[in-house]
Structure formats: C-alpha cells, structure tokens
PDB file of C-alpha atoms in Angstrom:
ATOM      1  CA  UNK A  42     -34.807   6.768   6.739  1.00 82.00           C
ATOM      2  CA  UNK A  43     -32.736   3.997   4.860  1.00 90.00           C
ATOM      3  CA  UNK A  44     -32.878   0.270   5.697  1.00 93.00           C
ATOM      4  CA  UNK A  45     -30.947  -2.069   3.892  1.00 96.00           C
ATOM      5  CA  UNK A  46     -31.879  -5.701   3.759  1.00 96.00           C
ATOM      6  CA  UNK A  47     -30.061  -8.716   3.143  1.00 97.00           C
ATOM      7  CA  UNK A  48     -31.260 -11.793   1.970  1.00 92.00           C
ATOM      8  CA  UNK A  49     -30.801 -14.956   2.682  1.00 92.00           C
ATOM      9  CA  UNK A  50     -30.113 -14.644   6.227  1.00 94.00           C
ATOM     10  CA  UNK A  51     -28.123 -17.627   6.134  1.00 96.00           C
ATOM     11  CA  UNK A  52     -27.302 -19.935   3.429  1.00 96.00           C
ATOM     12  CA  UNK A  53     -25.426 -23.389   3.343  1.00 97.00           C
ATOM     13  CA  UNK A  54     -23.799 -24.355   0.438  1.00 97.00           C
ATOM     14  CA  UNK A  55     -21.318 -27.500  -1.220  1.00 97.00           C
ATOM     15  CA  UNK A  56     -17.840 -26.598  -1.544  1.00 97.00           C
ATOM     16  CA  UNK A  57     -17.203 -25.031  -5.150  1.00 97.00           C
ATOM     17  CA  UNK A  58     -20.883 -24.024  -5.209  1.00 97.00           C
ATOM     18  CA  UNK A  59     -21.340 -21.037  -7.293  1.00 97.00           C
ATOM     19  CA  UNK A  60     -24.172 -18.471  -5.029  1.00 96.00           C
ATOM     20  CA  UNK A  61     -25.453 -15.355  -4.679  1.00 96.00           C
ATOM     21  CA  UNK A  62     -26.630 -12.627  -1.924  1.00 97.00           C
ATOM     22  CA  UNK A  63     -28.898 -10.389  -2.260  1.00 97.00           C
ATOM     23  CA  UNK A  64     -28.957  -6.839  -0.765  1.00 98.00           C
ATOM     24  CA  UNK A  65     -32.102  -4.519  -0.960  1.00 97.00           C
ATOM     25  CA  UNK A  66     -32.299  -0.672   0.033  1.00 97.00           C
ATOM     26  CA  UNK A  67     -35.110   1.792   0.315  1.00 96.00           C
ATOM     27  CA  UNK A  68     -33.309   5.254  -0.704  1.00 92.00           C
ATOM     28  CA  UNK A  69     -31.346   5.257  -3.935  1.00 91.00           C
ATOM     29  CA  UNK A  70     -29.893   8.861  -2.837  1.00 90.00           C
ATOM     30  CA  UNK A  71     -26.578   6.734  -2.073  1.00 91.00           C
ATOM     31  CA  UNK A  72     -23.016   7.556  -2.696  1.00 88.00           C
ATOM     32  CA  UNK A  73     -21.777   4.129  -2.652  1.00 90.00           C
ATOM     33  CA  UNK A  74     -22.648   0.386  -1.684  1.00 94.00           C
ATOM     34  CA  UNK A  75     -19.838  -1.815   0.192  1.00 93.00           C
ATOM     35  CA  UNK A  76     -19.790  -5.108   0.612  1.00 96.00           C
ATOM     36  CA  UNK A  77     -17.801  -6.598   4.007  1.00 96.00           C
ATOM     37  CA  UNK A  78     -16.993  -9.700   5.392  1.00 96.00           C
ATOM     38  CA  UNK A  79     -17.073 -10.591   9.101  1.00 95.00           C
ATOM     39  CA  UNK A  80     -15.624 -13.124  10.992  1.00 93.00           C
ATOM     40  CA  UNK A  81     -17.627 -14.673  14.227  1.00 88.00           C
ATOM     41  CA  UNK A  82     -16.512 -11.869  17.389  1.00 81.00           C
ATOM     42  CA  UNK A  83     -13.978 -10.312  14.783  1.00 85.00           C
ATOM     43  CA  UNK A  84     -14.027  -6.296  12.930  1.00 88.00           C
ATOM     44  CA  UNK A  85     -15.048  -6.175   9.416  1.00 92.00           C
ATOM     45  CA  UNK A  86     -13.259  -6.657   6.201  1.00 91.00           C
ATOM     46  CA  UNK A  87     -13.544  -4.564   3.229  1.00 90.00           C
ATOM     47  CA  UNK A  88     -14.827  -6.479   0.119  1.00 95.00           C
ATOM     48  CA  UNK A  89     -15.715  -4.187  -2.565  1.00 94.00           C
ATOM     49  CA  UNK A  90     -16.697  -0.750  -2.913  1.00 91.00           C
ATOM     50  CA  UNK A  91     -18.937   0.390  -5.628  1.00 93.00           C
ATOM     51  CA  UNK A  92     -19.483   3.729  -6.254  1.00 90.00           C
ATOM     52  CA  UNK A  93     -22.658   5.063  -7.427  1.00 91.00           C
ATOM     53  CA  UNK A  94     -21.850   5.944 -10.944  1.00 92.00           C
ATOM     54  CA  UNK A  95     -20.381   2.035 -11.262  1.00 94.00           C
ATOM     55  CA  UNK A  96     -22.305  -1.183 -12.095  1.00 95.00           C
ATOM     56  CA  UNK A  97     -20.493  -3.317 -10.877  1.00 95.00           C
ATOM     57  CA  UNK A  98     -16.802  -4.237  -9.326  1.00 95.00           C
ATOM     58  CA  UNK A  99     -14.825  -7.464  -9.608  1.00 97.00           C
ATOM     59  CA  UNK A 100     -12.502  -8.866  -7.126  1.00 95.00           C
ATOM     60  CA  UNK A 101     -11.108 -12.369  -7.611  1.00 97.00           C
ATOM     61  CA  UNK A 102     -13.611 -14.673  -7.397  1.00 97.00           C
ATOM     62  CA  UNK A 103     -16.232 -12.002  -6.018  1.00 97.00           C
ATOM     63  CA  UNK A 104     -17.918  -9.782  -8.456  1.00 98.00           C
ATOM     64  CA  UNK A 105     -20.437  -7.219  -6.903  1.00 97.00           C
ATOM     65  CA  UNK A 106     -23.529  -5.789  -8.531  1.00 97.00           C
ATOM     66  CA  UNK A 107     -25.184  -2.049  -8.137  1.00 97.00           C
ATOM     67  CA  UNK A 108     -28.521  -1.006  -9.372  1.00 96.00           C
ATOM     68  CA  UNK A 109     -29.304   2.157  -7.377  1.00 93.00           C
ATOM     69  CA  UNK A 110     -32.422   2.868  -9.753  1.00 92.00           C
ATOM     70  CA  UNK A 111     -34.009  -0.396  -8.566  1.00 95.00           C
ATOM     71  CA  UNK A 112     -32.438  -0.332  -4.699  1.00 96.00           C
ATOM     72  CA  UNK A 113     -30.517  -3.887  -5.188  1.00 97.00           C
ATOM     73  CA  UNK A 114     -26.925  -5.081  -5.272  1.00 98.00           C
ATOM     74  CA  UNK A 115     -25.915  -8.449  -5.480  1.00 97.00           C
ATOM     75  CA  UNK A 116     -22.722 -10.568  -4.430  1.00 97.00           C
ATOM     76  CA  UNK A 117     -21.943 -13.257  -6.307  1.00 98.00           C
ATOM     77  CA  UNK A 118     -19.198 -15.990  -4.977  1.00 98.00           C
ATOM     78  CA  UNK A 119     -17.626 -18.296  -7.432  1.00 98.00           C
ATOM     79  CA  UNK A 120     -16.560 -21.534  -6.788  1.00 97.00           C
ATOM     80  CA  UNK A 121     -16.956 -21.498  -3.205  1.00 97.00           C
ATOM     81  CA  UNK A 122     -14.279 -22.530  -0.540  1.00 97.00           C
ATOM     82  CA  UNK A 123     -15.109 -23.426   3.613  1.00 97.00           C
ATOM     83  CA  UNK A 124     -12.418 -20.336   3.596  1.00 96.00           C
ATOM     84  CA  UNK A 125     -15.606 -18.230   2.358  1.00 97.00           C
ATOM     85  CA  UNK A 126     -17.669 -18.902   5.928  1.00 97.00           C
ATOM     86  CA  UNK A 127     -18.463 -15.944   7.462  1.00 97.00           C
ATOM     87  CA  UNK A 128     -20.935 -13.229   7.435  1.00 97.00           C
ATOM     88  CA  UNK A 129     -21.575 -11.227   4.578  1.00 98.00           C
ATOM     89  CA  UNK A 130     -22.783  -7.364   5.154  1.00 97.00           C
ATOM     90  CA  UNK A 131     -23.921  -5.024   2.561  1.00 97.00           C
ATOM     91  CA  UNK A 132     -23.721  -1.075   3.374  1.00 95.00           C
ATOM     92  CA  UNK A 133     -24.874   1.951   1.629  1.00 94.00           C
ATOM     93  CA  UNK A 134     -23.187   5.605   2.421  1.00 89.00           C
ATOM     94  CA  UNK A 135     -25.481   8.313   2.066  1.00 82.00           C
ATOM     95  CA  UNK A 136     -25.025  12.338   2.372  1.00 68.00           C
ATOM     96  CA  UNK A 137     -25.250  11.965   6.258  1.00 56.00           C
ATOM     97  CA  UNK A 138     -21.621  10.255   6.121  1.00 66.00           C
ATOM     98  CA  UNK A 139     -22.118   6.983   7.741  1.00 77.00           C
ATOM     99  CA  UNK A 140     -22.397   3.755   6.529  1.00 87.00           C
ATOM    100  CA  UNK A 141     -26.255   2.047   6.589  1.00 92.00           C
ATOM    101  CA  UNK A 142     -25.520  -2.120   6.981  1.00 95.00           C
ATOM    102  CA  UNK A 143     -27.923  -4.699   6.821  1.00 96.00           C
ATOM    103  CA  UNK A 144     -28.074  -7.678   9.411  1.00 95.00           C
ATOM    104  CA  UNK A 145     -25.859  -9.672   7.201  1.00 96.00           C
ATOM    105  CA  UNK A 146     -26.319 -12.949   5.237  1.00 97.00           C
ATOM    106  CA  UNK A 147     -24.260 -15.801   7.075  1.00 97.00           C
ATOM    107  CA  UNK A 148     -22.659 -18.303   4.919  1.00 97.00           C
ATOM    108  CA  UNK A 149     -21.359 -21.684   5.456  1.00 97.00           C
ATOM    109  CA  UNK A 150     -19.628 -23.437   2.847  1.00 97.00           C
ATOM    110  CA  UNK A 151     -19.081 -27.430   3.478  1.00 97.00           C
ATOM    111  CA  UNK A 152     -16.240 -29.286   2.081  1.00 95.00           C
TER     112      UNK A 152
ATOM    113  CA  UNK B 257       1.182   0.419   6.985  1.00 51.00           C
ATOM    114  CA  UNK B 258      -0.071   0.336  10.449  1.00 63.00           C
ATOM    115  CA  UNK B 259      -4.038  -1.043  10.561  1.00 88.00           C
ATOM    116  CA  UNK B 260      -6.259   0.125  13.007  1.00 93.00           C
ATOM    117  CA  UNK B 261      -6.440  -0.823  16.149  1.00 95.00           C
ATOM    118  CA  UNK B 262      -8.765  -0.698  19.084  1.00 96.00           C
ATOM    119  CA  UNK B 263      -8.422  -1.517  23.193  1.00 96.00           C
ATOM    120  CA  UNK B 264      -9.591  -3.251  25.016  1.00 97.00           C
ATOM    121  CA  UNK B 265     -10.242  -6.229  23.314  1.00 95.00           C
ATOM    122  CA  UNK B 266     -12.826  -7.271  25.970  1.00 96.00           C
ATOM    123  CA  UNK B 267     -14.532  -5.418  28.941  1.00 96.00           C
ATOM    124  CA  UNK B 268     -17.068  -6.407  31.506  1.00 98.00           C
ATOM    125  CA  UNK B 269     -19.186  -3.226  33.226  1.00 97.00           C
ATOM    126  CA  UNK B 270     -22.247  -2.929  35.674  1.00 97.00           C
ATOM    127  CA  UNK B 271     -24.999  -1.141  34.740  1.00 97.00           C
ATOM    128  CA  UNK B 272     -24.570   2.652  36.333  1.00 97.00           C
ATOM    129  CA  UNK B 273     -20.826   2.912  35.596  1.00 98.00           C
ATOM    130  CA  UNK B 274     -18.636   4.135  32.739  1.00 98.00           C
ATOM    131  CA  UNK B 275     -16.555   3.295  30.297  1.00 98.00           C
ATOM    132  CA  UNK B 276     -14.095   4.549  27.723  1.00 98.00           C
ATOM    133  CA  UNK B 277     -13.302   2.991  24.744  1.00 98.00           C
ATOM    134  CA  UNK B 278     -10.150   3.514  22.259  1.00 98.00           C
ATOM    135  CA  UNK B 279      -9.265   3.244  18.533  1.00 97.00           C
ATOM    136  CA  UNK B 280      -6.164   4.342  16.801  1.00 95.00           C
ATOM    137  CA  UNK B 281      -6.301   5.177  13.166  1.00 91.00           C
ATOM    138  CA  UNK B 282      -4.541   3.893  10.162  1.00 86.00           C
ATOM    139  CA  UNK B 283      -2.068   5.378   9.556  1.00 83.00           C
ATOM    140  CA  UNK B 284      -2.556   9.162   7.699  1.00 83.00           C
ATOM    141  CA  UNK B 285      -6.528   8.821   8.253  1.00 86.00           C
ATOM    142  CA  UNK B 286      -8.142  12.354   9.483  1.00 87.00           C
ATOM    143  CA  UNK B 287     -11.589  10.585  10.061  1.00 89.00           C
ATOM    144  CA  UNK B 288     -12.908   7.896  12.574  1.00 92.00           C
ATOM    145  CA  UNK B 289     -16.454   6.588  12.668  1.00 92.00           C
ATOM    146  CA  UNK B 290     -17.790   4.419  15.696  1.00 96.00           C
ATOM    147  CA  UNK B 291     -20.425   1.943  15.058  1.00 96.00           C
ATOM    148  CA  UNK B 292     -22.199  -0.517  17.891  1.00 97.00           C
ATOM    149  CA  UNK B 293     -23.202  -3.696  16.861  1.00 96.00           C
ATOM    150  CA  UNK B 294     -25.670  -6.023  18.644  1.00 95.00           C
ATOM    151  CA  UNK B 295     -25.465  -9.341  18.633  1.00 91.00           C
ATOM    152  CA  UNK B 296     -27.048 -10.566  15.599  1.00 88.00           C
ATOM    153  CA  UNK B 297     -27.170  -7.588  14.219  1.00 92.00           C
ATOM    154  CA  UNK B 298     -25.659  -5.167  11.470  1.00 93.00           C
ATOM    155  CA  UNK B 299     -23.404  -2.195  13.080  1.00 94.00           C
ATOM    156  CA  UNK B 300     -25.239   0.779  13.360  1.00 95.00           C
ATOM    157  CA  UNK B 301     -23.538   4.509  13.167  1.00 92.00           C
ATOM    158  CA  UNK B 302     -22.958   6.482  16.597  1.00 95.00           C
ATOM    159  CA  UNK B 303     -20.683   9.067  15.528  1.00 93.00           C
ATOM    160  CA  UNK B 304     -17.772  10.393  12.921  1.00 91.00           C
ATOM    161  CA  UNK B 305     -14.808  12.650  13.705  1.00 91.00           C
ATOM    162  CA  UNK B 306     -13.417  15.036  11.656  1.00 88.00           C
ATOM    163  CA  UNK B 307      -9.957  16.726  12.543  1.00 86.00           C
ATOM    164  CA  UNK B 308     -11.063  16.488  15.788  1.00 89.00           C
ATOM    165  CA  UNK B 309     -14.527  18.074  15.040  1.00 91.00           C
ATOM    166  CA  UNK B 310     -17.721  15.380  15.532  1.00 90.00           C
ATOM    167  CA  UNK B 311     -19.171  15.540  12.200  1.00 87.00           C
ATOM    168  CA  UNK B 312     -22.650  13.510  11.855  1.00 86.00           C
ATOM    169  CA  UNK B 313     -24.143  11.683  14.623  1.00 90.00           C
ATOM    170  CA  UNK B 314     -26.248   8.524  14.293  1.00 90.00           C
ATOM    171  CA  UNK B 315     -29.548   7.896  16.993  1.00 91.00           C
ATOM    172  CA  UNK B 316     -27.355   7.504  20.275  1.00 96.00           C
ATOM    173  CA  UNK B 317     -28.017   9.394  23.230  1.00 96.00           C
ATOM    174  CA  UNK B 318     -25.665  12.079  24.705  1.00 96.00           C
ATOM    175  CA  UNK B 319     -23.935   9.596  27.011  1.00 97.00           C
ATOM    176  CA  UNK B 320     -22.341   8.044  24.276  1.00 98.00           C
ATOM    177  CA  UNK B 321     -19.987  10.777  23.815  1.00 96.00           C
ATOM    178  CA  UNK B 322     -16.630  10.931  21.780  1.00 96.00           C
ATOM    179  CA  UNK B 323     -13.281  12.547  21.338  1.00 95.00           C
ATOM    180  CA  UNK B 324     -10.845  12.627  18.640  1.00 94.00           C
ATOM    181  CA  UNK B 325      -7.341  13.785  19.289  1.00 92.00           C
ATOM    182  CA  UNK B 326      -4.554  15.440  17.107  1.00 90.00           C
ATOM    183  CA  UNK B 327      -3.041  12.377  15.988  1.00 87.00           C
ATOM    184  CA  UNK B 328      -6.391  11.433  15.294  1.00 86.00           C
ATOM    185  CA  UNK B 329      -7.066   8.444  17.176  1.00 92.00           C
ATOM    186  CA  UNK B 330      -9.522   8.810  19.211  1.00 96.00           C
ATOM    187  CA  UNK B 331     -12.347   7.690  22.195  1.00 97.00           C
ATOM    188  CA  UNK B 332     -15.798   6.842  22.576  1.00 98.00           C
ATOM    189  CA  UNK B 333     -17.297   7.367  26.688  1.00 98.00           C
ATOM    190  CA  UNK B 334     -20.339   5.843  27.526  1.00 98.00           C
ATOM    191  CA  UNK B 335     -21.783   6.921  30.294  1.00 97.00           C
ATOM    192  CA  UNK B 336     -24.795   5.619  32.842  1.00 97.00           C
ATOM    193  CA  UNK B 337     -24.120   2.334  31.009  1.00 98.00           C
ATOM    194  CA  UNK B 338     -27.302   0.040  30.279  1.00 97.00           C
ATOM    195  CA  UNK B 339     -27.758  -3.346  30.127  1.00 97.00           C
ATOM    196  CA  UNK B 340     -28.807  -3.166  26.247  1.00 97.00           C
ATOM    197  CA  UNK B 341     -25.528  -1.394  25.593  1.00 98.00           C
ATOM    198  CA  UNK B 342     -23.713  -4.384  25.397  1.00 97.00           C
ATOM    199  CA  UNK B 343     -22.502  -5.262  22.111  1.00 97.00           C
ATOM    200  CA  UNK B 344     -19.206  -4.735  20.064  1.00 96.00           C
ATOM    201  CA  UNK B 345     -18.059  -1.137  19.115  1.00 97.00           C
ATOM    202  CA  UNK B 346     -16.162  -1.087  15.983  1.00 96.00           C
ATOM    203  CA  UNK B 347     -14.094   2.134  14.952  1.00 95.00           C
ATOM    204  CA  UNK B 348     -13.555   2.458  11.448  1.00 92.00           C
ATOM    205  CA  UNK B 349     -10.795   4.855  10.018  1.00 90.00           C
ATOM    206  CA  UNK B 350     -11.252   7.060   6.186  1.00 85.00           C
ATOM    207  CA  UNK B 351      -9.338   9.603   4.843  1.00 81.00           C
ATOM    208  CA  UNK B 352     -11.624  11.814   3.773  1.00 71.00           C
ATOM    209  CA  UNK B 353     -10.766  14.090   0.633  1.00 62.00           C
ATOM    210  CA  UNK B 354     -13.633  14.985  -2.074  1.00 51.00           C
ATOM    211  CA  UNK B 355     -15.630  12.343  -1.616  1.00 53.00           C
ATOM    212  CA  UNK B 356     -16.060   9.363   0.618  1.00 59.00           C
ATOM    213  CA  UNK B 357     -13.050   6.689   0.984  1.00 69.00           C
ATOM    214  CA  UNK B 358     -12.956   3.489   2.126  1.00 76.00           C
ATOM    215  CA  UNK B 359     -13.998   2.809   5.625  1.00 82.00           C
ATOM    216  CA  UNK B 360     -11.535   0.530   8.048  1.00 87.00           C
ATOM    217  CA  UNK B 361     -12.401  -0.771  10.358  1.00 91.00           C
ATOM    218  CA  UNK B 362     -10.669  -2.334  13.749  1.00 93.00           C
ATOM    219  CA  UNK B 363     -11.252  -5.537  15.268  1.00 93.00           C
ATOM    220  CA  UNK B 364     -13.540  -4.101  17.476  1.00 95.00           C
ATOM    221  CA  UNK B 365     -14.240  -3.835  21.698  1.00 97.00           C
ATOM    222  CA  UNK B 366     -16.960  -6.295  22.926  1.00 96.00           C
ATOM    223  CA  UNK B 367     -18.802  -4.887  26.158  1.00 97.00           C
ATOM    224  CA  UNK B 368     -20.668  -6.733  28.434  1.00 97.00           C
ATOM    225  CA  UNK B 369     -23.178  -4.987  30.708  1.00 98.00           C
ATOM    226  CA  UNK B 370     -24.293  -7.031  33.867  1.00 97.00           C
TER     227      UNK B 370
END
C-alpha cells in the first residue's frame, strides 16, 4: 500500500527565507506527484503537477522536484512571504486513480 | 469558468442519522473524486465517478455511498453516521481523457458528529 510522508511537519521561517519540504513515498509505480496548498478549514489549491516522466516543474517562486527512482520530491519556496502560511500537501496518483496525500507540512512565515 | 462548488458549507449530525452531501463540477469535468479529511490529517480517497459509473473506491465502508448525475455533479450519503466520521469531505473535479488531469477540488463540507 502507498504512504507518503511529509517532512517537516511544521516549519517557521523569517520573511524572505529561502526553504524546503520534503515529501517521501514508498511505491515508485506513480503516475504523477502534486503538490497543494491548504488554507486553515478551506479546499485545496493546486500547486504543481509533475508527471512521472518530468524532473521537475517551476511555478513562480515555487519549483518542485520528482525522483520516483528514489521515492522523494521536494518543494522549494523562494523568498518567502507571510502570504505563503498555510499547509503544504504532497500527493502521488497511482493506477488505482486516486490521489495518496501525506499529513502535510504546515508553514508559517513571519514578517 | 465556473469552479467547483460544494453544499453545505457546514453541518452538524447525531450519531445514527444520515446525511447527504453535494459537489458540483467544474465546468466540462466527467469525473468527481470524494476525499474525507480528519482533522490533522491528509485527505484520504472514498470514491471516484465516472460518467456516472463509481470507478475505484478507497477503504470506506458501504454506508458511505455516492451518486453522480448526468450533468455530473454529484452526492456522497453517509449513512449510520459515527462519531469518527466527522471531518471535512472535499470533492475534487478531473476531466479525464488518456491519462490523469488535474484534480480540483471544492472548498469542502465540514461535518460534525455529536
């Protein structure tokens, strides 16, 4: 069965801090890894999508990382902003058609 | 573009009675996926719709049972509802062609059992 685990589970950082989280899964048979954002009581956001053929996808200041081989993807933030606070969930799509998340890194970023 | 949306917003059951939850897709979606997510937790996967077909079901008992309609929104019933299933339900909307799209999702239902 897959698990996907995400670490930190939370993580407090200076405004315009540069970080990174860390997302770990045990069966590399995946079609894709998505990262998603969620606000406290609110739905999730899409982040990025890698596919797994890619190595990695870039959106503004996020850039996502994908080594299925190894079972790790990483987000990295740049130049964080207290805009950025929320929590961070990592989710791998296997043949079985759903999405596998982790429990989420939460981030706070303090001006 | 119309986003997905989901009602109620909020709902407060006793343990015993039923409920039924709703989601309408984005617009020119054919899929919808429900997920329940526990406090603290990462959503995990109930069940997907296909054109109205349930296609993949995650480790929920039969009381959490589903419909999806030809306009493709669509309904997750819980029945015989337990204290532990509070929590919110998120619906999550794909158009799915050769291979797996993006998954959105709605702002979710959160349930409270007493």
């Amino acid at each position: 069965k897959q698990e996907v685990t995400q670490i930190p589970a939370a993580l407090s950082v200076p405004e315009g801090e540069n970080l990174v989280l860390n997302c770990s899964f045990t069966d590399s048979a995946i079609y894709n890894l998505q990262w998603f954002r969620q606000d406290p009581g609110k739905g999730l956001t899409s982040l990025l999508l890698i596919q797994s053929s890619q190595r990695e996808q870039t959106s503004g200041r996020l850039n996502a990382s994908l080594d299925k081989s190894s079972g790790r993807s990483t987000l990295y933030i740049a130049a964080s902003q207290p805009g950025d606070s929320a929590t961070y969930l990592c989710a791998v799509q296997t043949g079985a058609n759903n999405l596998f998340f982790g429990t989420g890194t939460r981030l706070t970023v303090i001006p | 573009e119309t986003g997905v949306t989901q009602s109620p917003t909020h709902l407060i059951k006793t343990r015993g009675q039923q409920v039924t939850l709703r989601c309408s897709s984005q617009s020119g979606h054919n899929t919808v996926s429900w997920y329940q997510q526990a406090l603290g937790q990462g959503p995990q996967f109930i069940f997907q719709y296909y054109r109205e077909e349930e296609n993949g079901r995650g480790n929920f008992p039969p009381r959490f049972s589903g419909l999806q309609f030809p306009n493709y929104s669509s309904e997750l019933n819980v029945n015989a509802l337990e204290l532990d299933d509070s929590a919110l339900y998120l619906c999550a909307s794909s158009l799915a062609t050769s291979g797996w799209e993006t998954q959105y999702f709605g702002p979710g239902t959160r349930l409270l059992v007493l």
